[in-house]
Coordinates of N, CA, C and O and ligand atoms in Angstrom, one line a residue:
M1 N 38.9 -22.7 38.7 CA 39.3 -21.6 39.6 C 40.7 -21.0 39.2 O 41.5 -21.8 38.5
N2 N 40.9 -19.8 39.5 CA 42.1 -19.1 39.1 C 43.2 -19.6 40.1 O 43.0 -20.3 41.1
E3 N 44.5 -19.2 39.7 CA 45.6 -19.6 40.4 C 45.7 -19.1 41.9 O 45.3 -17.9 42.1
K4 N 46.1 -19.9 42.8 CA 46.1 -19.4 44.2 C 47.3 -18.6 44.4 O 48.4 -18.8 43.8
P5 N 47.2 -17.5 45.2 CA 48.4 -16.6 45.5 C 49.5 -17.4 46.4 O 49.2 -18.3 47.0
T6 N 50.7 -16.9 46.2 CA 51.8 -17.5 47.1 C 51.7 -16.9 48.4 O 51.2 -15.8 48.6
K7 N 52.5 -17.6 49.3 CA 52.6 -17.0 50.7 C 53.3 -15.7 50.6 O 52.9 -14.8 51.4
E8 N 54.2 -15.5 49.7 CA 54.9 -14.3 49.6 C 53.9 -13.1 49.3 O 54.1 -11.9 49.8
Q9 N 53.0 -13.5 48.3 CA 52.0 -12.4 48.0 C 51.2 -12.0 49.1 O 50.8 -10.8 49.3
I10 N 50.8 -13.0 50.0 CA 49.9 -12.7 51.1 C 50.7 -11.9 52.1 O 50.3 -10.8 52.7
L11 N 52.0 -12.2 52.3 CA 52.9 -11.4 53.2 C 53.0 -10.0 52.7 O 53.1 -9.0 53.5
G12 N 53.1 -9.9 51.3 CA 53.2 -8.6 50.7 C 52.0 -7.7 51.1 O 52.2 -6.5 51.3
I13 N 50.9 -8.3 51.0 CA 49.6 -7.5 51.3 C 49.7 -7.0 52.8 O 49.4 -6.0 53.1
I14 N 50.1 -8.0 53.7 CA 50.1 -7.7 55.0 C 51.1 -6.5 55.3 O 50.8 -5.5 56.1
A15 N 52.3 -6.6 54.6 CA 53.3 -5.7 54.8 C 52.9 -4.3 54.3 O 53.2 -3.3 54.9
K16 N 52.1 -4.3 53.1 CA 51.6 -3.1 52.6 C 50.8 -2.2 53.7 O 50.8 -1.0 53.6
Y17 N 50.1 -2.8 54.5 CA 49.4 -2.2 55.5 C 50.1 -2.0 56.9 O 49.6 -1.8 57.9
G18 N 51.6 -2.3 56.8 CA 52.4 -2.1 58.0 C 51.9 -3.0 59.1 O 52.2 -2.7 60.3
K19 N 51.4 -4.2 58.7 CA 51.1 -5.2 59.7 C 50.1 -4.6 60.9 O 50.2 -4.9 62.0
A20 N 49.4 -3.6 60.5 CA 48.6 -2.8 61.4 C 47.3 -3.6 61.7 O 46.5 -3.9 60.9
K21 N 47.0 -3.9 63.1 CA 45.9 -4.6 63.5 C 44.6 -3.9 63.0 O 43.6 -4.5 62.6
E22 N 44.6 -2.5 63.1 CA 43.4 -1.8 62.7 C 43.2 -1.9 61.1 O 42.1 -1.5 60.7
Q23 N 44.0 -2.5 60.5 CA 43.8 -2.6 59.0 C 43.4 -4.1 58.6 O 43.4 -4.4 57.5
L24 N 43.0 -4.8 59.7 CA 42.6 -6.2 59.5 C 41.5 -6.3 58.4 O 41.7 -7.2 57.4
L25 N 40.5 -5.5 58.4 CA 39.5 -5.6 57.3 C 40.0 -5.4 55.8 O 39.8 -6.1 55.0
A26 N 40.8 -4.3 55.8 CA 41.5 -4.1 54.5 C 42.3 -5.2 54.0 O 42.3 -5.6 52.8
I27 N 43.1 -5.7 54.9 CA 44.0 -6.8 54.6 C 43.3 -8.1 54.0 O 43.5 -8.6 53.0
L28 N 42.2 -8.3 54.8 CA 41.4 -9.5 54.4 C 40.7 -9.3 53.1 O 40.5 -10.2 52.3
L29 N 40.3 -8.1 52.8 CA 39.5 -7.7 51.6 C 40.6 -7.9 50.4 O 40.2 -8.5 49.4
D30 N 41.8 -7.4 50.6 CA 42.8 -7.5 49.5 C 43.1 -9.0 49.3 O 43.3 -9.4 48.1
I31 N 43.2 -9.7 50.3 CA 43.6 -11.2 50.2 C 42.4 -11.9 49.4 O 42.7 -12.7 48.5
Q32 N 41.2 -11.6 49.8 CA 40.1 -12.2 49.1 C 40.1 -11.8 47.6 O 39.8 -12.6 46.8
E33 N 40.4 -10.6 47.4 CA 40.5 -10.1 46.0 C 41.5 -10.9 45.1 O 41.2 -11.2 44.0
V34 N 42.6 -11.2 45.7 CA 43.6 -11.9 44.9 C 43.6 -13.5 45.0 O 44.4 -14.1 44.5
S35 N 42.6 -13.9 45.9 CA 42.6 -15.3 46.2 C 42.4 -16.3 45.0 O 42.8 -17.4 45.0
G36 N 41.7 -15.8 44.0 CA 41.4 -16.6 42.9 C 40.2 -17.5 43.1 O 39.8 -18.2 42.3
S37 N 39.7 -17.5 44.3 CA 38.7 -18.3 44.7 C 37.6 -17.5 45.5 O 36.6 -18.1 46.2
N38 N 37.8 -16.2 45.5 CA 36.8 -15.2 46.2 C 36.6 -15.7 47.7 O 35.5 -15.6 48.2
C39 N 37.7 -16.0 48.4 CA 37.4 -16.4 49.8 C 38.8 -16.2 50.5 O 39.8 -15.9 49.8
V40 N 38.8 -16.3 51.8 CA 40.0 -16.2 52.6 C 40.1 -17.6 53.3 O 39.2 -17.9 54.2
T41 N 41.0 -18.3 52.9 CA 41.2 -19.7 53.5 C 41.7 -19.8 54.9 O 42.2 -18.7 55.3
E42 N 41.5 -20.8 55.6 CA 42.0 -20.9 56.9 C 43.5 -20.8 57.0 O 44.0 -20.1 57.9
E43 N 44.3 -21.2 56.0 CA 45.6 -21.1 55.9 C 46.1 -19.6 56.0 O 47.0 -19.2 56.7
W44 N 45.4 -18.9 55.1 CA 45.7 -17.4 55.1 C 45.3 -16.7 56.4 O 45.9 -15.8 56.8
A45 N 44.1 -17.1 56.8 CA 43.5 -16.5 58.1 C 44.6 -16.7 59.3 O 44.9 -15.8 60.1
Q46 N 45.3 -17.9 59.2 CA 46.3 -18.2 60.2 C 47.5 -17.3 60.1 O 48.0 -16.8 61.0
L47 N 47.9 -17.1 58.8 CA 49.0 -16.3 58.5 C 48.8 -14.8 59.0 O 49.7 -14.2 59.6
V48 N 47.6 -14.4 58.6 CA 47.2 -13.0 59.1 C 47.2 -12.8 60.5 O 47.9 -11.9 61.2
A49 N 46.6 -13.8 61.3 CA 46.6 -13.8 62.7 C 48.1 -13.8 63.3 O 48.4 -13.0 64.2
K50 N 49.0 -14.6 62.7 CA 50.3 -14.6 63.2 C 51.0 -13.3 62.9 O 51.6 -12.7 63.8
E51 N 50.9 -12.8 61.7 CA 51.7 -11.6 61.4 C 51.1 -10.4 62.1 O 51.9 -9.4 62.4
L52 N 49.9 -10.3 62.4 CA 49.3 -9.2 63.0 C 49.3 -9.4 64.6 O 48.9 -8.5 65.4
D53 N 49.7 -10.5 65.0 CA 49.7 -10.9 66.5 C 48.4 -10.7 67.0 O 48.1 -10.1 68.1
L54 N 47.4 -11.4 66.4 CA 46.0 -11.4 66.8 C 45.6 -12.9 67.0 O 46.1 -13.7 66.4
P55 N 44.6 -13.1 67.9 CA 44.2 -14.4 68.0 C 43.4 -14.9 66.8 O 42.7 -14.0 66.1
L56 N 43.6 -16.1 66.4 CA 42.9 -16.6 65.1 C 41.4 -16.4 65.2 O 40.7 -16.1 64.2
S57 N 40.9 -16.6 66.4 CA 39.4 -16.4 66.6 C 39.0 -15.0 66.2 O 37.9 -14.8 65.7
K58 N 39.8 -14.0 66.4 CA 39.5 -12.6 66.1 C 39.4 -12.4 64.6 O 38.4 -11.7 64.0
V59 N 40.3 -13.0 63.9 CA 40.3 -13.0 62.4 C 39.0 -13.7 61.8 O 38.3 -13.2 61.0
F60 N 38.7 -14.9 62.5 CA 37.5 -15.6 62.1 C 36.2 -14.9 62.4 O 35.3 -14.9 61.7
D61 N 36.3 -14.1 63.5 CA 35.1 -13.2 63.9 C 34.7 -12.3 62.7 O 33.5 -12.2 62.3
V62 N 35.8 -11.6 62.2 CA 35.6 -10.7 61.2 C 35.2 -11.5 59.8 O 34.2 -11.1 59.2
L63 N 35.8 -12.6 59.6 CA 35.4 -13.3 58.3 C 34.0 -13.8 58.3 O 33.4 -14.0 57.3
T64 N 33.5 -14.1 59.5 CA 32.2 -14.6 59.6 C 31.1 -13.7 59.8 O 29.9 -13.8 59.5
F65 N 31.5 -12.5 60.4 CA 30.6 -11.4 60.6 C 30.1 -10.7 59.4 O 29.0 -10.4 59.2
Y66 N 31.0 -10.3 58.6 CA 30.7 -9.6 57.3 C 30.3 -10.5 56.2 O 31.1 -11.4 55.8
A67 N 29.2 -10.2 55.6 CA 28.7 -11.1 54.5 C 29.5 -11.1 53.2 O 29.5 -12.0 52.5
M68 N 30.3 -10.0 53.2 CA 31.2 -10.0 52.0 C 32.3 -10.9 51.9 O 33.0 -11.3 50.9
F69 N 32.6 -11.5 53.1 CA 33.7 -12.5 53.3 C 33.2 -14.0 53.1 O 32.0 -14.2 53.5
S70 N 34.1 -14.8 52.6 CA 33.8 -16.2 52.7 C 35.1 -17.0 53.1 O 36.1 -16.6 52.7
I71 N 34.8 -18.1 53.8 CA 36.0 -18.9 54.2 C 36.0 -20.2 53.2 O 36.9 -21.0 53.3
K72 N 35.0 -20.2 52.4 CA 34.9 -21.4 51.4 C 35.0 -20.7 50.0 O 34.5 -19.7 49.7
P73 N 35.7 -21.6 49.1 CA 35.9 -21.0 47.7 C 34.5 -20.7 47.1 O 33.5 -21.4 47.2
R74 N 34.5 -19.6 46.4 CA 33.3 -19.1 45.7 C 33.7 -18.6 44.3 O 34.8 -18.3 44.1
G75 N 32.7 -18.5 43.5 CA 32.9 -18.1 42.1 C 33.3 -16.5 42.2 O 33.1 -15.8 43.2
K76 N 33.8 -16.0 41.0 CA 34.3 -14.6 41.0 C 32.9 -13.7 41.2 O 33.0 -12.6 41.8
Y77 N 31.8 -14.2 40.7 CA 30.5 -13.5 40.9 C 29.6 -14.3 41.7 O 29.3 -15.5 41.3
V78 N 29.2 -13.7 42.8 CA 28.2 -14.5 43.7 C 26.8 -14.0 43.4 O 26.6 -12.8 43.6
I79 N 26.0 -14.8 42.9 CA 24.6 -14.4 42.6 C 23.7 -14.8 43.8 O 23.6 -15.9 44.2
E80 N 23.2 -13.8 44.4 CA 22.4 -14.0 45.6 C 20.9 -13.8 45.3 O 20.6 -12.6 44.9
I81 N 20.1 -14.8 45.3 CA 18.7 -14.7 44.9 C 18.0 -14.6 46.3 O 18.0 -15.4 47.2
C82 N 17.1 -13.4 46.3 CA 16.4 -13.2 47.5 C 15.3 -14.1 47.6 O 14.5 -14.4 46.7
N83 N 15.1 -14.8 48.8 CA 13.9 -15.7 48.9 C 13.2 -15.4 50.2 O 12.5 -16.3 50.7
S84 N 13.2 -14.1 50.6 CA 12.3 -13.6 51.7 C 10.8 -13.5 51.1 O 10.6 -13.6 49.9
A85 N 9.9 -13.5 52.0 CA 8.4 -13.6 51.6 C 8.0 -12.9 50.4 O 7.5 -13.5 49.4
P86 N 8.1 -11.5 50.3 CA 7.7 -10.8 49.2 C 8.3 -11.3 47.9 O 7.5 -11.4 46.8
C87 N 9.6 -11.6 47.8 CA 10.2 -12.2 46.6 C 9.7 -13.6 46.3 O 9.6 -14.0 45.1
Y88 N 9.6 -14.4 47.4 CA 9.1 -15.7 47.2 C 7.8 -15.7 46.6 O 7.6 -16.5 45.6
V89 N 6.9 -14.9 47.0 CA 5.6 -14.8 46.4 C 5.6 -14.3 44.9 O 5.0 -14.8 44.1
S90 N 6.6 -13.5 44.6 CA 6.8 -13.1 43.2 C 7.7 -14.0 42.5 O 8.3 -13.6 41.5
K91 N 7.8 -15.2 42.9 CA 8.4 -16.4 42.1 C 10.0 -16.4 42.2 O 10.6 -16.7 41.2
S92 N 10.5 -16.3 43.3 CA 12.0 -16.4 43.5 C 12.4 -17.8 43.2 O 13.5 -18.0 42.7
E93 N 11.5 -18.8 43.4 CA 11.9 -20.2 43.2 C 12.1 -20.4 41.7 O 13.0 -21.1 41.3
E94 N 11.2 -19.8 41.0 CA 11.2 -20.0 39.5 C 12.6 -19.3 39.0 O 13.2 -19.9 38.1
V95 N 12.8 -18.1 39.6 CA 14.1 -17.5 39.2 C 15.3 -18.3 39.6 O 16.2 -18.4 38.6
A96 N 15.3 -18.9 40.7 CA 16.4 -19.9 41.0 C 16.6 -20.9 40.1 O 17.7 -21.2 39.6
K97 N 15.5 -21.6 39.6 CA 15.5 -22.6 38.7 C 16.2 -22.2 37.3 O 17.0 -22.8 36.7
I98 N 15.7 -21.0 36.9 CA 16.3 -20.5 35.6 C 17.8 -20.2 35.8 O 18.5 -20.7 34.8
F99 N 18.3 -19.6 36.9 CA 19.6 -19.5 37.1 C 20.4 -20.9 37.0 O 21.4 -21.0 36.4
Q100 N 19.8 -21.8 37.8 CA 20.4 -23.1 37.9 C 20.5 -23.8 36.5 O 21.5 -24.4 36.2
D101 N 19.4 -23.7 35.7 CA 19.4 -24.3 34.4 C 20.4 -23.6 33.5 O 21.1 -24.4 32.8
I102 N 20.6 -22.4 33.5 CA 21.4 -21.7 32.6 C 22.9 -22.0 32.9 O 23.7 -22.2 32.1
L103 N 23.2 -22.0 34.3 CA 24.5 -22.2 34.7 C 24.9 -23.7 34.9 O 26.1 -24.0 35.0
G104 N 23.9 -24.5 34.9 CA 24.2 -26.0 35.1 C 24.7 -26.3 36.4 O 25.4 -27.3 36.6
I105 N 24.3 -25.6 37.5 CA 24.7 -26.0 38.9 C 23.4 -25.8 39.7 O 22.4 -25.3 39.4
K106 N 23.6 -26.3 40.9 CA 22.5 -26.2 42.0 C 22.8 -25.0 42.9 O 24.0 -24.5 42.9
M107 N 21.8 -24.6 43.7 CA 22.1 -23.6 44.6 C 23.1 -24.0 45.6 O 23.3 -25.1 46.0
G108 N 24.0 -23.1 45.9 CA 25.1 -23.3 46.8 C 26.4 -23.8 46.0 O 27.4 -24.0 46.6
E109 N 26.2 -24.0 44.8 CA 27.4 -24.5 44.0 C 28.1 -23.4 43.1 O 27.5 -22.4 43.0
T110 N 29.3 -23.8 42.7 CA 30.0 -22.8 41.9 C 30.2 -23.5 40.5 O 30.5 -24.7 40.4
T111 N 30.1 -22.7 39.4 CA 30.4 -23.3 38.1 C 31.8 -23.7 38.0 O 32.8 -23.2 38.6
P112 N 32.1 -24.8 37.1 CA 33.4 -25.3 37.1 C 34.5 -24.3 36.6 O 35.6 -24.4 36.9
D113 N 34.1 -23.2 35.9 CA 35.0 -22.3 35.5 C 35.4 -21.3 36.6 O 36.1 -20.3 36.4
G114 N 34.7 -21.4 37.7 CA 35.0 -20.5 38.9 C 34.4 -19.1 38.7 O 34.7 -18.3 39.5
L115 N 33.4 -19.0 37.7 CA 32.9 -17.7 37.5 C 31.7 -17.3 38.5 O 31.6 -16.2 38.9
F116 N 30.8 -18.3 38.6 CA 29.5 -18.0 39.3 C 29.2 -18.9 40.5 O 29.4 -20.2 40.4
T117 N 28.8 -18.3 41.6 CA 28.2 -19.1 42.7 C 26.8 -18.7 42.9 O 26.5 -17.5 42.9
L118 N 25.9 -19.7 43.1 CA 24.5 -19.3 43.3 C 24.2 -19.5 44.8 O 24.4 -20.7 45.4
L119 N 23.6 -18.5 45.4 CA 23.2 -18.6 46.8 C 21.8 -17.9 47.0 O 21.4 -17.1 46.2
Y120 N 21.2 -18.3 48.1 CA 20.0 -17.6 48.4 C 20.4 -16.4 49.4 O 21.3 -16.6 50.2
T121 N 19.6 -15.4 49.5 CA 19.8 -14.4 50.6 C 18.5 -13.9 51.1 O 17.5 -14.2 50.5
S122 N 18.5 -13.2 52.2 CA 17.2 -12.7 52.8 C 17.0 -11.3 52.1 O 18.0 -10.8 51.4
C123 N 15.9 -10.6 52.4 CA 15.5 -9.3 51.8 C 16.7 -8.3 51.6 O 17.5 -8.1 52.6
I124 N 16.7 -7.8 50.4 CA 17.8 -6.8 50.1 C 17.3 -5.5 49.9 O 17.9 -4.6 49.3
G125 N 16.0 -5.3 50.4 CA 15.4 -4.0 50.3 C 14.9 -3.5 49.0 O 14.7 -2.3 48.8
A126 N 14.6 -4.5 48.1 CA 14.1 -4.1 46.8 C 12.9 -4.8 46.5 O 12.5 -5.2 45.4
C127 N 12.0 -5.0 47.6 CA 10.9 -5.8 47.5 C 9.8 -5.5 46.4 O 9.1 -6.4 45.8
D128 N 9.8 -4.2 46.1 CA 8.9 -3.7 45.1 C 9.3 -4.1 43.7 O 8.6 -3.9 42.7
Q129 N 10.5 -4.6 43.5 CA 11.0 -5.1 42.2 C 11.0 -6.6 42.1 O 11.8 -7.1 41.1
G130 N 10.5 -7.3 43.0 CA 10.7 -8.7 43.0 C 10.1 -9.5 41.8 O 9.3 -8.9 41.1
P131 N 10.7 -10.7 41.5 CA 11.8 -11.3 42.1 C 13.1 -10.7 41.8 O 13.3 -10.1 40.7
V132 N 14.0 -10.7 42.8 CA 15.2 -9.9 42.9 C 16.5 -10.8 43.0 O 16.4 -11.8 43.8
A133 N 17.6 -10.4 42.4 CA 18.9 -11.0 42.8 C 20.0 -9.9 42.8 O 19.8 -8.8 42.2
K134 N 21.1 -10.2 43.5 CA 22.1 -9.3 43.7 C 23.4 -9.9 43.3 O 23.7 -11.1 43.6
I135 N 24.2 -9.1 42.6 CA 25.6 -9.6 42.2 C 26.5 -8.5 42.6 O 26.5 -7.4 42.1
G136 N 27.3 -8.7 43.7 CA 28.1 -7.7 44.3 C 27.2 -6.6 44.8 O 26.3 -6.8 45.5
D137 N 27.5 -5.4 44.3 CA 26.5 -4.3 44.8 C 25.4 -4.0 43.9 O 24.6 -3.2 44.1
K138 N 25.3 -4.7 42.8 CA 24.2 -4.5 41.8 C 22.9 -5.3 42.1 O 23.1 -6.6 42.3
V139 N 21.8 -4.7 42.1 CA 20.6 -5.3 42.3 C 19.8 -5.4 41.1 O 19.8 -4.4 40.3
Y140 N 19.3 -6.6 40.6 CA 18.6 -6.8 39.4 C 17.1 -7.2 39.9 O 17.0 -8.2 40.6
G141 N 16.2 -6.5 39.4 CA 14.8 -6.7 39.7 C 13.9 -7.2 38.5 O 14.4 -7.2 37.3
F142 N 12.7 -7.5 38.8 CA 11.7 -8.0 37.9 C 12.3 -9.1 37.0 O 12.2 -9.1 35.8
L143 N 12.9 -10.1 37.6 CA 13.7 -11.1 36.8 C 12.8 -12.0 36.1 O 11.7 -12.4 36.6
N144 N 13.2 -12.4 34.8 CA 12.5 -13.4 34.1 C 13.7 -14.0 33.2 O 14.8 -13.6 33.4
K145 N 13.2 -15.0 32.4 CA 14.3 -15.8 31.8 C 15.2 -14.8 30.9 O 16.4 -15.0 30.8
E146 N 14.5 -14.0 30.1 CA 15.2 -13.1 29.2 C 16.2 -12.3 30.0 O 17.4 -12.2 29.5
K147 N 15.8 -11.7 31.0 CA 16.7 -10.8 31.8 C 17.8 -11.6 32.4 O 19.0 -11.1 32.3
I148 N 17.6 -12.8 32.9 CA 18.6 -13.5 33.5 C 19.7 -13.9 32.4 O 20.9 -13.9 32.8
T149 N 19.2 -14.3 31.3 CA 20.1 -14.8 30.3 C 21.0 -13.5 29.9 O 22.2 -13.7 29.8
G150 N 20.4 -12.3 29.8 CA 21.2 -11.2 29.5 C 22.2 -10.8 30.5 O 23.4 -10.6 30.2
I151 N 21.8 -11.1 31.9 CA 22.8 -10.8 33.0 C 23.9 -11.7 32.9 O 25.1 -11.2 33.0
I152 N 23.7 -13.0 32.7 CA 24.8 -14.0 32.7 C 25.7 -13.7 31.5 O 26.9 -13.7 31.7
N153 N 25.1 -13.4 30.3 CA 25.9 -13.1 29.2 C 26.9 -11.8 29.5 O 28.0 -11.8 29.0
E154 N 26.2 -10.8 30.1 CA 26.9 -9.5 30.3 C 28.2 -9.9 31.2 O 29.3 -9.5 30.9
Y155 N 28.1 -10.8 32.3 CA 29.2 -10.9 33.1 C 30.2 -11.8 32.4 O 31.4 -11.7 32.6
R156 N 29.8 -12.8 31.6 CA 30.7 -13.6 30.8 C 31.5 -12.8 29.8 O 32.6 -13.0 29.6
E157 N 30.8 -11.8 29.3 CA 31.5 -10.9 28.3 C 32.6 -10.0 29.0 O 33.7 -9.9 28.5
V158 N 32.3 -9.6 30.2 CA 33.2 -8.8 30.9 C 34.5 -9.6 31.2 O 35.6 -9.2 31.0
V159 N 34.3 -10.9 31.6 CA 35.4 -11.8 31.7 C 36.3 -12.0 30.5 O 37.4 -11.9 30.5
S160 N 35.5 -12.3 29.4 CA 36.3 -12.5 28.3 C 37.0 -11.3 27.7 O 38.0 -11.4 27.1
C161 N 36.5 -10.1 28.1 CA 37.2 -8.9 27.7 C 38.4 -8.7 28.5 O 39.5 -8.1 28.1
Q162 N 38.5 -9.2 29.8 CA 39.5 -9.0 30.7 C 40.8 -10.0 30.2 O 41.8 -9.9 30.9
K163 N 40.4 -11.0 29.5 CA 41.5 -12.0 29.2 C 42.6 -11.4 28.2 O 42.2 -10.6 27.5
Ligands
FES1 S1 11.9 -9.7 49.8 FE1 13.2 -9.7 48.2 S2 14.0 -7.8 48.2 FE2 12.8 -7.7 49.9

């Protein structure tokens, strides 16, 4: 996993939005972005609640309501494999196995380099392209071993170019 931001960095993000309560979503997104673990930890949620003078429960409501947030560490790229009925029928289980074999992790786990987390998701509205997986906003359909290998390599290359 990447380095954890300092308390000063988190305070800087909160200050950038003028400690405005209505900016809660933007603040949490920014914190997640710099987290190095693609999540907003309880420690930071507490800090946000304190600085914005909000109940901690309100911050957690937001963090648990929106699927884009996580309170547990995740990889830089979260691979969500659809396992709703139409995709299941078109072999989402096989697809999950291929991802697990290539990445060397099980569903729900994160690769040791902090790059990928594997999760199941429900229908993402691309049933006609099943089996389907989603990474961020991108949807990948008609998955097979060759395509999956290409996708993983593509993301690894993006990261190595950023170094
Ligand atoms: S069931 Fe998988 S995208 Fe709809």
